[in-house]
Amino acid sequence: PQTALAPSREEVITADPANNVTDNIFSKIGVNLHQQRGHPLCTIKEAIYDYMDKEFPGVFSKHDNLYPVVPTVANFDDVLVPLDHVSRSPNDTYYVNKATVLRCHTSAHQAELLRKGEGNFLATGDVYRRDTIDATHYPVFHQMEAVRVMKEDYWRATGLEPVVACERELKATLEGVARHLFGDVECRWVDAYFPFTEPSFELEIYFNGDWLEVLGCGVMQQSILDDNYAAGTKGWAFGIGLERWAMVLFDIPDIRLFWTDDERMTKQFPPGDLSARFKPFSKYPPCFKDMAFWVSPEFSENNLCELVRSVAGDLAEEVKLIDEFTNPKTNRTSRCYRISYRSMERSLTDEEINEVQFRVRDAVAEKLKVELR
Ligand code: PHE
């Protein structure tokens, strides 16, 4: 299989004061689950390819091997993310240094590909976000970006306002993609905000009794096209989170399962099979540990979760705030978190988890300068 060149450790874990990439994160770069045939994420990717190729024969170029280490400018500025947007914070994004990040969305490739003359593309890759820990969040996940440029003669021929022409094609395309994967589902559109599209929408589908948000999209901001492709062109874009689609479609209950090579998981998903449904092979018991401390300026939930993952890896299932209070006299705030440890593959012993929890406590006290209680 095709494999992306991965950066070396020295390239992404630097002495730069802005660097916040951990070894745990580094170990995920270059794995490229979306390129592994038979992996559920790859199956979702291929199914979307199939639909897009059927609807737009020969139109979309496909990119699934783009380097995940990108200029900060490409990740944010080129797609008009405001300077004060939360996603730029080092609490949310992995910085190699001030000028370089691990992409936090595949939209980081919009401008670059447009400048290369690619007007219609699907770009799939691993994306990186600092976040909290639960069954649906993992600091690395995968997205597919689509950009579709309509040349002037094309949208003029529709007789519609260009924005209306784009919106119409965008919505019809995405409802088609969703039905291609999920069957004859009901779809509804919700207004959204993204800096790089206007108007922006989220698609929700009614699946197994719930309305689920499954993607973000919109009509591209004109300046992105004017500055990087050709003035006067119109276009639309979407971004699909592949884990989200795979978890919903295949009934996969925990996002860590995408990373296991346990055959009881991997054998369940034949390449290209959209009808596979996850059958639980065992559910080992969780082990809960509580940790209370006085918070510090260095503390944030994302920082706490980063340390938990660094120490416990994929044994960390959830980190949940269970108590918080502020002492009115000293104005200090105490928080108590419950960490749930569970292996997808085996039973854990209490000794083993006590040892992990001690190392978590040490790391949190040392790195976040909190006072343990
Ligand atoms: N980049 C957006 C995200 O990560 C998704 C998106 C892509 C929205 C393209 C609109 C257009 O949430």
mmCIF file with all atom_site columns, N, CA, C and O in Angstrom, residues 22-68:
data_model
loop_
_atom_site.group_PDB
_atom_site.id
_atom_site.type_symbol
_atom_site.label_atom_id
_atom_site.label_alt_id
_atom_site.label_comp_id
_atom_site.label_asym_id
_atom_site.label_entity_id
_atom_site.label_seq_id
_atom_site.pdbx_PDB_ins_code
_atom_site.Cartn_x
_atom_site.Cartn_y
_atom_site.Cartn_z
_atom_site.occupancy
_atom_site.B_iso_or_equiv
_atom_site.pdbx_formal_charge
_atom_site.auth_seq_id
_atom_site.auth_comp_id
_atom_site.auth_asym_id
_atom_site.auth_atom_id
_atom_site.pdbx_PDB_model_num
ATOM 1   N N  . THR A 1 22 ? 3.619   15.610 21.737  1.00 0.00 ? 22 THR A N  1
ATOM 2   C CA . THR A 1 22 ? 4.137   14.577 22.651  1.00 0.00 ? 22 THR A CA 1
ATOM 3   C C  . THR A 1 22 ? 4.580   13.345 21.852  1.00 0.00 ? 22 THR A C  1
ATOM 4   O O  . THR A 1 22 ? 4.224   13.184 20.689  1.00 0.00 ? 22 THR A O  1
ATOM 5   N N  . ASP A 1 23 ? 5.303   12.463 22.528  1.00 0.00 ? 23 ASP A N  1
ATOM 6   C CA . ASP A 1 23 ? 5.709   11.212 21.877  1.00 0.00 ? 23 ASP A CA 1
ATOM 7   C C  . ASP A 1 23 ? 4.501   10.358 21.492  1.00 0.00 ? 23 ASP A C  1
ATOM 8   O O  . ASP A 1 23 ? 4.501   9.692  20.455  1.00 0.00 ? 23 ASP A O  1
ATOM 9   N N  . ASN A 1 24 ? 3.486   10.412 22.355  1.00 0.00 ? 24 ASN A N  1
ATOM 10  C CA . ASN A 1 24 ? 2.267   9.663  22.063  1.00 0.00 ? 24 ASN A CA 1
ATOM 11  C C  . ASN A 1 24 ? 1.658   10.125 20.733  1.00 0.00 ? 24 ASN A C  1
ATOM 12  O O  . ASN A 1 24 ? 1.266   9.310  19.891  1.00 0.00 ? 24 ASN A O  1
ATOM 13  N N  . ILE A 1 25 ? 1.625   11.426 20.526  1.00 0.00 ? 25 ILE A N  1
ATOM 14  C CA . ILE A 1 25 ? 1.087   11.973 19.269  1.00 0.00 ? 25 ILE A CA 1
ATOM 15  C C  . ILE A 1 25 ? 2.029   11.652 18.111  1.00 0.00 ? 25 ILE A C  1
ATOM 16  O O  . ILE A 1 25 ? 1.593   11.223 17.037  1.00 0.00 ? 25 ILE A O  1
ATOM 17  N N  . PHE A 1 26 ? 3.320   11.830 18.346  1.00 0.00 ? 26 PHE A N  1
ATOM 18  C CA . PHE A 1 26 ? 4.292   11.536 17.279  1.00 0.00 ? 26 PHE A CA 1
ATOM 19  C C  . PHE A 1 26 ? 4.114   10.107 16.753  1.00 0.00 ? 26 PHE A C  1
ATOM 20  O O  . PHE A 1 26 ? 4.204   9.854  15.550  1.00 0.00 ? 26 PHE A O  1
ATOM 21  N N  . SER A 1 27 ? 3.823   9.186  17.680  1.00 0.00 ? 27 SER A N  1
ATOM 22  C CA . SER A 1 27 ? 3.724   7.773  17.272  1.00 0.00 ? 27 SER A CA 1
ATOM 23  C C  . SER A 1 27 ? 2.549   7.512  16.314  1.00 0.00 ? 27 SER A C  1
ATOM 24  O O  . SER A 1 27 ? 2.477   6.459  15.689  1.00 0.00 ? 27 SER A O  1
ATOM 25  N N  . LYS A 1 28 ? 1.634   8.453  16.198  1.00 0.00 ? 28 LYS A N  1
ATOM 26  C CA . LYS A 1 28 ? 0.472   8.260  15.308  1.00 0.00 ? 28 LYS A CA 1
ATOM 27  C C  . LYS A 1 28 ? 0.733   8.783  13.894  1.00 0.00 ? 28 LYS A C  1
ATOM 28  O O  . LYS A 1 28 ? -0.007  8.452  12.969  1.00 0.00 ? 28 LYS A O  1
ATOM 29  N N  . ILE A 1 29 ? 1.759   9.628  13.762  1.00 0.00 ? 29 ILE A N  1
ATOM 30  C CA . ILE A 1 29 ? 1.989   10.242 12.458  1.00 0.00 ? 29 ILE A CA 1
ATOM 31  C C  . ILE A 1 29 ? 2.587   9.206  11.517  1.00 0.00 ? 29 ILE A C  1
ATOM 32  O O  . ILE A 1 29 ? 3.548   8.520  11.875  1.00 0.00 ? 29 ILE A O  1
ATOM 33  N N  . GLY A 1 30 ? 1.997   9.097  10.334  1.00 0.00 ? 30 GLY A N  1
ATOM 34  C CA . GLY A 1 30 ? 2.509   8.130  9.366   1.00 0.00 ? 30 GLY A CA 1
ATOM 35  C C  . GLY A 1 30 ? 1.819   6.777  9.434   1.00 0.00 ? 30 GLY A C  1
ATOM 36  O O  . GLY A 1 30 ? 2.082   5.911  8.604   1.00 0.00 ? 30 GLY A O  1
ATOM 37  N N  . VAL A 1 31 ? 0.962   6.568  10.429  1.00 0.00 ? 31 VAL A N  1
ATOM 38  C CA . VAL A 1 31 ? 0.236   5.293  10.501  1.00 0.00 ? 31 VAL A CA 1
ATOM 39  C C  . VAL A 1 31 ? -0.779  5.202  9.356   1.00 0.00 ? 31 VAL A C  1
ATOM 40  O O  . VAL A 1 31 ? -0.929  4.157  8.718   1.00 0.00 ? 31 VAL A O  1
ATOM 41  N N  . ASN A 1 32 ? -1.466  6.300  9.088   1.00 0.00 ? 32 ASN A N  1
ATOM 42  C CA . ASN A 1 32 ? -2.356  6.392  7.918   1.00 0.00 ? 32 ASN A CA 1
ATOM 43  C C  . ASN A 1 32 ? -3.400  5.285  7.840   1.00 0.00 ? 32 ASN A C  1
ATOM 44  O O  . ASN A 1 32 ? -3.467  4.530  6.863   1.00 0.00 ? 32 ASN A O  1
ATOM 45  N N  . LEU A 1 33 ? -4.228  5.221  8.867   1.00 0.00 ? 33 LEU A N  1
ATOM 46  C CA . LEU A 1 33 ? -5.298  4.215  8.885   1.00 0.00 ? 33 LEU A CA 1
ATOM 47  C C  . LEU A 1 33 ? -6.185  4.310  7.652   1.00 0.00 ? 33 LEU A C  1
ATOM 48  O O  . LEU A 1 33 ? -6.678  3.296  7.151   1.00 0.00 ? 33 LEU A O  1
ATOM 49  N N  . HIS A 1 34 ? -6.347  5.523  7.147   1.00 0.00 ? 34 HIS A N  1
ATOM 50  C CA . HIS A 1 34 ? -7.253  5.721  6.001   1.00 0.00 ? 34 HIS A CA 1
ATOM 51  C C  . HIS A 1 34 ? -6.705  5.128  4.708   1.00 0.00 ? 34 HIS A C  1
ATOM 52  O O  . HIS A 1 34 ? -7.398  5.091  3.703   1.00 0.00 ? 34 HIS A O  1
ATOM 53  N N  . GLN A 1 35 ? -5.426  4.685  4.736   1.00 0.00 ? 35 GLN A N  1
ATOM 54  C CA . GLN A 1 35 ? -4.853  4.066  3.541   1.00 0.00 ? 35 GLN A CA 1
ATOM 55  C C  . GLN A 1 35 ? -4.839  2.550  3.624   1.00 0.00 ? 35 GLN A C  1
ATOM 56  O O  . GLN A 1 35 ? -4.450  1.890  2.675   1.00 0.00 ? 35 GLN A O  1
ATOM 57  N N  . GLN A 1 36 ? -5.229  2.003  4.774   1.00 0.00 ? 36 GLN A N  1
ATOM 58  C CA . GLN A 1 36 ? -5.126  0.551  4.971   1.00 0.00 ? 36 GLN A CA 1
ATOM 59  C C  . GLN A 1 36 ? -6.388  -0.147 4.513   1.00 0.00 ? 36 GLN A C  1
ATOM 60  O O  . GLN A 1 36 ? -7.431  -0.044 5.158   1.00 0.00 ? 36 GLN A O  1
ATOM 61  N N  . ARG A 1 37 ? -6.301  -0.873 3.400   1.00 0.00 ? 37 ARG A N  1
ATOM 62  C CA . ARG A 1 37 ? -7.489  -1.541 2.838   1.00 0.00 ? 37 ARG A CA 1
ATOM 63  C C  . ARG A 1 37 ? -8.115  -2.460 3.862   1.00 0.00 ? 37 ARG A C  1
ATOM 64  O O  . ARG A 1 37 ? -7.426  -3.230 4.523   1.00 0.00 ? 37 ARG A O  1
ATOM 65  N N  . GLY A 1 38 ? -9.431  -2.351 3.981   1.00 0.00 ? 38 GLY A N  1
ATOM 66  C CA . GLY A 1 38 ? -10.130 -3.172 4.943   1.00 0.00 ? 38 GLY A CA 1
ATOM 67  C C  . GLY A 1 38 ? -10.307 -2.466 6.275   1.00 0.00 ? 38 GLY A C  1
ATOM 68  O O  . GLY A 1 38 ? -11.177 -2.832 7.054   1.00 0.00 ? 38 GLY A O  1
ATOM 69  N N  . HIS A 1 39 ? -9.509  -1.434 6.540   1.00 0.00 ? 39 HIS A N  1
ATOM 70  C CA . HIS A 1 39 ? -9.769  -0.664 7.752   1.00 0.00 ? 39 HIS A CA 1
ATOM 71  C C  . HIS A 1 39 ? -11.086 0.088  7.555   1.00 0.00 ? 39 HIS A C  1
ATOM 72  O O  . HIS A 1 39 ? -11.341 0.627  6.475   1.00 0.00 ? 39 HIS A O  1
ATOM 73  N N  . PRO A 1 40 ? -11.942 0.120  8.588   1.00 0.00 ? 40 PRO A N  1
ATOM 74  C CA . PRO A 1 40 ? -13.249 0.778  8.418   1.00 0.00 ? 40 PRO A CA 1
ATOM 75  C C  . PRO A 1 40 ? -13.137 2.220  7.895   1.00 0.00 ? 40 PRO A C  1
ATOM 76  O O  . PRO A 1 40 ? -13.989 2.667  7.125   1.00 0.00 ? 40 PRO A O  1
ATOM 77  N N  . LEU A 1 41 ? -12.089 2.930  8.283   1.00 0.00 ? 41 LEU A N  1
ATOM 78  C CA . LEU A 1 41 ? -11.949 4.316  7.809   1.00 0.00 ? 41 LEU A CA 1
ATOM 79  C C  . LEU A 1 41 ? -11.648 4.345  6.316   1.00 0.00 ? 41 LEU A C  1
ATOM 80  O O  . LEU A 1 41 ? -12.105 5.222  5.588   1.00 0.00 ? 41 LEU A O  1
ATOM 81  N N  . CYS A 1 42 ? -10.887 3.365  5.864   1.00 0.00 ? 42 CYS A N  1
ATOM 82  C CA . CYS A 1 42 ? -10.560 3.269  4.441   1.00 0.00 ? 42 CYS A CA 1
ATOM 83  C C  . CYS A 1 42 ? -11.813 2.886  3.641   1.00 0.00 ? 42 CYS A C  1
ATOM 84  O O  . CYS A 1 42 ? -12.053 3.401  2.546   1.00 0.00 ? 42 CYS A O  1
ATOM 85  N N  . THR A 1 43 ? -12.622 2.018  4.237   1.00 0.00 ? 43 THR A N  1
ATOM 86  C CA . THR A 1 43 ? -13.865 1.606  3.569   1.00 0.00 ? 43 THR A CA 1
ATOM 87  C C  . THR A 1 43 ? -14.805 2.804  3.393   1.00 0.00 ? 43 THR A C  1
ATOM 88  O O  . THR A 1 43 ? -15.427 2.971  2.343   1.00 0.00 ? 43 THR A O  1
ATOM 89  N N  . ILE A 1 44 ? -14.885 3.646  4.419   1.00 0.00 ? 44 ILE A N  1
ATOM 90  C CA . ILE A 1 44 ? -15.715 4.859  4.308   1.00 0.00 ? 44 ILE A CA 1
ATOM 91  C C  . ILE A 1 44 ? -15.150 5.769  3.212   1.00 0.00 ? 44 ILE A C  1
ATOM 92  O O  . ILE A 1 44 ? -15.884 6.283  2.355   1.00 0.00 ? 44 ILE A O  1
ATOM 93  N N  . LYS A 1 45 ? -13.846 5.948  3.222   1.00 0.00 ? 45 LYS A N  1
ATOM 94  C CA . LYS A 1 45 ? -13.208 6.794  2.204   1.00 0.00 ? 45 LYS A CA 1
ATOM 95  C C  . LYS A 1 45 ? -13.554 6.299  0.803   1.00 0.00 ? 45 LYS A C  1
ATOM 96  O O  . LYS A 1 45 ? -13.986 7.065  -0.060  1.00 0.00 ? 45 LYS A O  1
ATOM 97  N N  . GLU A 1 46 ? -13.381 4.996  0.590   1.00 0.00 ? 46 GLU A N  1
ATOM 98  C CA . GLU A 1 46 ? -13.624 4.433  -0.747  1.00 0.00 ? 46 GLU A CA 1
ATOM 99  C C  . GLU A 1 46 ? -15.091 4.539  -1.149  1.00 0.00 ? 46 GLU A C  1
ATOM 100 O O  . GLU A 1 46 ? -15.399 4.772  -2.329  1.00 0.00 ? 46 GLU A O  1
ATOM 101 N N  . ALA A 1 47 ? -15.981 4.403  -0.174  1.00 0.00 ? 47 ALA A N  1
ATOM 102 C CA . ALA A 1 47 ? -17.410 4.490  -0.498  1.00 0.00 ? 47 ALA A CA 1
ATOM 103 C C  . ALA A 1 47 ? -17.765 5.920  -0.930  1.00 0.00 ? 47 ALA A C  1
ATOM 104 O O  . ALA A 1 47 ? -18.573 6.123  -1.841  1.00 0.00 ? 47 ALA A O  1
ATOM 105 N N  . ILE A 1 48 ? -17.157 6.899  -0.294  1.00 0.00 ? 48 ILE A N  1
ATOM 106 C CA . ILE A 1 48 ? -17.415 8.292  -0.707  1.00 0.00 ? 48 ILE A CA 1
ATOM 107 C C  . ILE A 1 48 ? -16.805 8.535  -2.095  1.00 0.00 ? 48 ILE A C  1
ATOM 108 O O  . ILE A 1 48 ? -17.429 9.139  -2.970  1.00 0.00 ? 48 ILE A O  1
ATOM 109 N N  . TYR A 1 49 ? -15.585 8.026  -2.303  1.00 0.00 ? 49 TYR A N  1
ATOM 110 C CA . TYR A 1 49 ? -14.982 8.108  -3.641  1.00 0.00 ? 49 TYR A CA 1
ATOM 111 C C  . TYR A 1 49 ? -15.943 7.550  -4.690  1.00 0.00 ? 49 TYR A C  1
ATOM 112 O O  . TYR A 1 49 ? -16.163 8.148  -5.738  1.00 0.00 ? 49 TYR A O  1
ATOM 113 N N  . ASP A 1 50 ? -16.466 6.353  -4.406  1.00 0.00 ? 50 ASP A N  1
ATOM 114 C CA . ASP A 1 50 ? -17.339 5.673  -5.382  1.00 0.00 ? 50 ASP A CA 1
ATOM 115 C C  . ASP A 1 50 ? -18.519 6.563  -5.753  1.00 0.00 ? 50 ASP A C  1
ATOM 116 O O  . ASP A 1 50 ? -18.855 6.717  -6.922  1.00 0.00 ? 50 ASP A O  1
ATOM 117 N N  . TYR A 1 51 ? -19.142 7.143  -4.727  1.00 0.00 ? 51 TYR A N  1
ATOM 118 C CA . TYR A 1 51 ? -20.304 7.977  -5.011  1.00 0.00 ? 51 TYR A CA 1
ATOM 119 C C  . TYR A 1 51 ? -19.914 9.214  -5.816  1.00 0.00 ? 51 TYR A C  1
ATOM 120 O O  . TYR A 1 51 ? -20.573 9.561  -6.804  1.00 0.00 ? 51 TYR A O  1
ATOM 121 N N  . MET A 1 52 ? -18.841 9.860  -5.413  1.00 0.00 ? 52 MET A N  1
ATOM 122 C CA . MET A 1 52 ? -18.429 11.095 -6.102  1.00 0.00 ? 52 MET A CA 1
ATOM 123 C C  . MET A 1 52 ? -18.031 10.797 -7.548  1.00 0.00 ? 52 MET A C  1
ATOM 124 O O  . MET A 1 52 ? -18.310 11.585 -8.450  1.00 0.00 ? 52 MET A O  1
ATOM 125 N N  . ASP A 1 53 ? -17.395 9.651  -7.774  1.00 0.00 ? 53 ASP A N  1
ATOM 126 C CA . ASP A 1 53 ? -16.997 9.288  -9.139  1.00 0.00 ? 53 ASP A CA 1
ATOM 127 C C  . ASP A 1 53 ? -18.205 8.957  -10.009 1.00 0.00 ? 53 ASP A C  1
ATOM 128 O O  . ASP A 1 53 ? -18.190 9.177  -11.215 1.00 0.00 ? 53 ASP A O  1
ATOM 129 N N  . LYS A 1 54 ? -19.222 8.416  -9.365  1.00 0.00 ? 54 LYS A N  1
ATOM 130 C CA . LYS A 1 54 ? -20.441 8.089  -10.115 1.00 0.00 ? 54 LYS A CA 1
ATOM 131 C C  . LYS A 1 54 ? -21.175 9.381  -10.502 1.00 0.00 ? 54 LYS A C  1
ATOM 132 O O  . LYS A 1 54 ? -21.620 9.548  -11.630 1.00 0.00 ? 54 LYS A O  1
ATOM 133 N N  . GLU A 1 55 ? -21.274 10.324 -9.555  1.00 0.00 ? 55 GLU A N  1
ATOM 134 C CA . GLU A 1 55 ? -21.992 11.579 -9.806  1.00 0.00 ? 55 GLU A CA 1
ATOM 135 C C  . GLU A 1 55 ? -21.212 12.536 -10.699 1.00 0.00 ? 55 GLU A C  1
ATOM 136 O O  . GLU A 1 55 ? -21.787 13.316 -11.447 1.00 0.00 ? 55 GLU A O  1
ATOM 137 N N  . PHE A 1 56 ? -19.897 12.534 -10.537 1.00 0.00 ? 56 PHE A N  1
ATOM 138 C CA . PHE A 1 56 ? -19.036 13.477 -11.265 1.00 0.00 ? 56 PHE A CA 1
ATOM 139 C C  . PHE A 1 56 ? -17.890 12.695 -11.918 1.00 0.00 ? 56 PHE A C  1
ATOM 140 O O  . PHE A 1 56 ? -16.751 12.773 -11.458 1.00 0.00 ? 56 PHE A O  1
ATOM 141 N N  . PRO A 1 57 ? -18.204 11.971 -12.990 1.00 0.00 ? 57 PRO A N  1
ATOM 142 C CA . PRO A 1 57 ? -17.161 11.095 -13.543 1.00 0.00 ? 57 PRO A CA 1
ATOM 143 C C  . PRO A 1 57 ? -15.916 11.875 -13.968 1.00 0.00 ? 57 PRO A C  1
ATOM 144 O O  . PRO A 1 57 ? -16.014 12.868 -14.695 1.00 0.00 ? 57 PRO A O  1
ATOM 145 N N  . GLY A 1 58 ? -14.796 11.444 -13.474 1.00 0.00 ? 58 GLY A N  1
ATOM 146 C CA . GLY A 1 58 ? -13.521 12.030 -13.877 1.00 0.00 ? 58 GLY A CA 1
ATOM 147 C C  . GLY A 1 58 ? -13.253 13.431 -13.355 1.00 0.00 ? 58 GLY A C  1
ATOM 148 O O  . GLY A 1 58 ? -12.281 14.062 -13.763 1.00 0.00 ? 58 GLY A O  1
ATOM 149 N N  . VAL A 1 59 ? -14.098 13.948 -12.460 1.00 0.00 ? 59 VAL A N  1
ATOM 150 C CA . VAL A 1 59 ? -13.962 15.351 -12.036 1.00 0.00 ? 59 VAL A CA 1
ATOM 151 C C  . VAL A 1 59 ? -12.997 15.521 -10.851 1.00 0.00 ? 59 VAL A C  1
ATOM 152 O O  . VAL A 1 59 ? -12.120 16.376 -10.875 1.00 0.00 ? 59 VAL A O  1
ATOM 153 N N  . PHE A 1 60 ? -13.147 14.707 -9.831  1.00 0.00 ? 60 PHE A N  1
ATOM 154 C CA . PHE A 1 60 ? -12.391 14.949 -8.602  1.00 0.00 ? 60 PHE A CA 1
ATOM 155 C C  . PHE A 1 60 ? -11.038 14.238 -8.591  1.00 0.00 ? 60 PHE A C  1
ATOM 156 O O  . PHE A 1 60 ? -10.966 13.030 -8.813  1.00 0.00 ? 60 PHE A O  1
ATOM 157 N N  . SER A 1 61 ? -9.990  14.990 -8.316  1.00 0.00 ? 61 SER A N  1
ATOM 158 C CA . SER A 1 61 ? -8.703  14.348 -8.053  1.00 0.00 ? 61 SER A CA 1
ATOM 159 C C  . SER A 1 61 ? -8.694  13.916 -6.588  1.00 0.00 ? 61 SER A C  1
ATOM 160 O O  . SER A 1 61 ? -9.401  14.491 -5.761  1.00 0.00 ? 61 SER A O  1
ATOM 161 N N  . LYS A 1 62 ? -7.903  12.894 -6.294  1.00 0.00 ? 62 LYS A N  1
ATOM 162 C CA . LYS A 1 62 ? -7.922  12.351 -4.936  1.00 0.00 ? 62 LYS A CA 1
ATOM 163 C C  . LYS A 1 62 ? -6.531  12.437 -4.329  1.00 0.00 ? 62 LYS A C  1
ATOM 164 O O  . LYS A 1 62 ? -5.542  12.117 -4.970  1.00 0.00 ? 62 LYS A O  1
ATOM 165 N N  . HIS A 1 63 ? -6.500  12.871 -3.077  1.00 0.00 ? 63 HIS A N  1
ATOM 166 C CA . HIS A 1 63 ? -5.230  13.041 -2.370  1.00 0.00 ? 63 HIS A CA 1
ATOM 167 C C  . HIS A 1 63 ? -5.397  12.413 -0.999  1.00 0.00 ? 63 HIS A C  1
ATOM 168 O O  . HIS A 1 63 ? -6.262  12.848 -0.251  1.00 0.00 ? 63 HIS A O  1
ATOM 169 N N  . ASP A 1 64 ? -4.601  11.406 -0.692  1.00 0.00 ? 64 ASP A N  1
ATOM 170 C CA . ASP A 1 64 ? -4.734  10.879 0.671   1.00 0.00 ? 64 ASP A CA 1
ATOM 171 C C  . ASP A 1 64 ? -3.368  10.681 1.315   1.00 0.00 ? 64 ASP A C  1
ATOM 172 O O  . ASP A 1 64 ? -3.231  9.933  2.265   1.00 0.00 ? 64 ASP A O  1
ATOM 173 N N  . ASN A 1 65 ? -2.402  11.394 0.763   1.00 0.00 ? 65 ASN A N  1
ATOM 174 C CA . ASN A 1 65 ? -1.040  11.212 1.232   1.00 0.00 ? 65 ASN A CA 1
ATOM 175 C C  . ASN A 1 65 ? -0.356  12.556 1.464   1.00 0.00 ? 65 ASN A C  1
ATOM 176 O O  . ASN A 1 65 ? 0.841   12.672 1.304   1.00 0.00 ? 65 ASN A O  1
ATOM 177 N N  . LEU A 1 66 ? -1.149  13.553 1.831   1.00 0.00 ? 66 LEU A N  1
ATOM 178 C CA . LEU A 1 66 ? -0.575  14.894 2.027   1.00 0.00 ? 66 LEU A CA 1
ATOM 179 C C  . LEU A 1 66 ? 0.065   14.964 3.410   1.00 0.00 ? 66 LEU A C  1
ATOM 180 O O  . LEU A 1 66 ? -0.491  14.459 4.393   1.00 0.00 ? 66 LEU A O  1
ATOM 181 N N  . TYR A 1 67 ? 1.204   15.610 3.459   1.00 0.00 ? 67 TYR A N  1
ATOM 182 C CA . TYR A 1 67 ? 1.984   15.703 4.696   1.00 0.00 ? 67 TYR A CA 1
ATOM 183 C C  . TYR A 1 67 ? 1.176   16.413 5.800   1.00 0.00 ? 67 TYR A C  1
ATOM 184 O O  . TYR A 1 67 ? 0.677   17.514 5.592   1.00 0.00 ? 67 TYR A O  1
ATOM 185 N N  . PRO A 1 68 ? 1.048   15.779 6.983   1.00 0.00 ? 68 PRO A N  1
ATOM 186 C CA . PRO A 1 68 ? 0.208   16.366 8.036   1.00 0.00 ? 68 PRO A CA 1
ATOM 187 C C  . PRO A 1 68 ? 0.841   17.539 8.782   1.00 0.00 ? 68 PRO A C  1
ATOM 188 O O  . PRO A 1 68 ? 0.169   18.205 9.565   1.00 0.00 ? 68 PRO A O  1
#
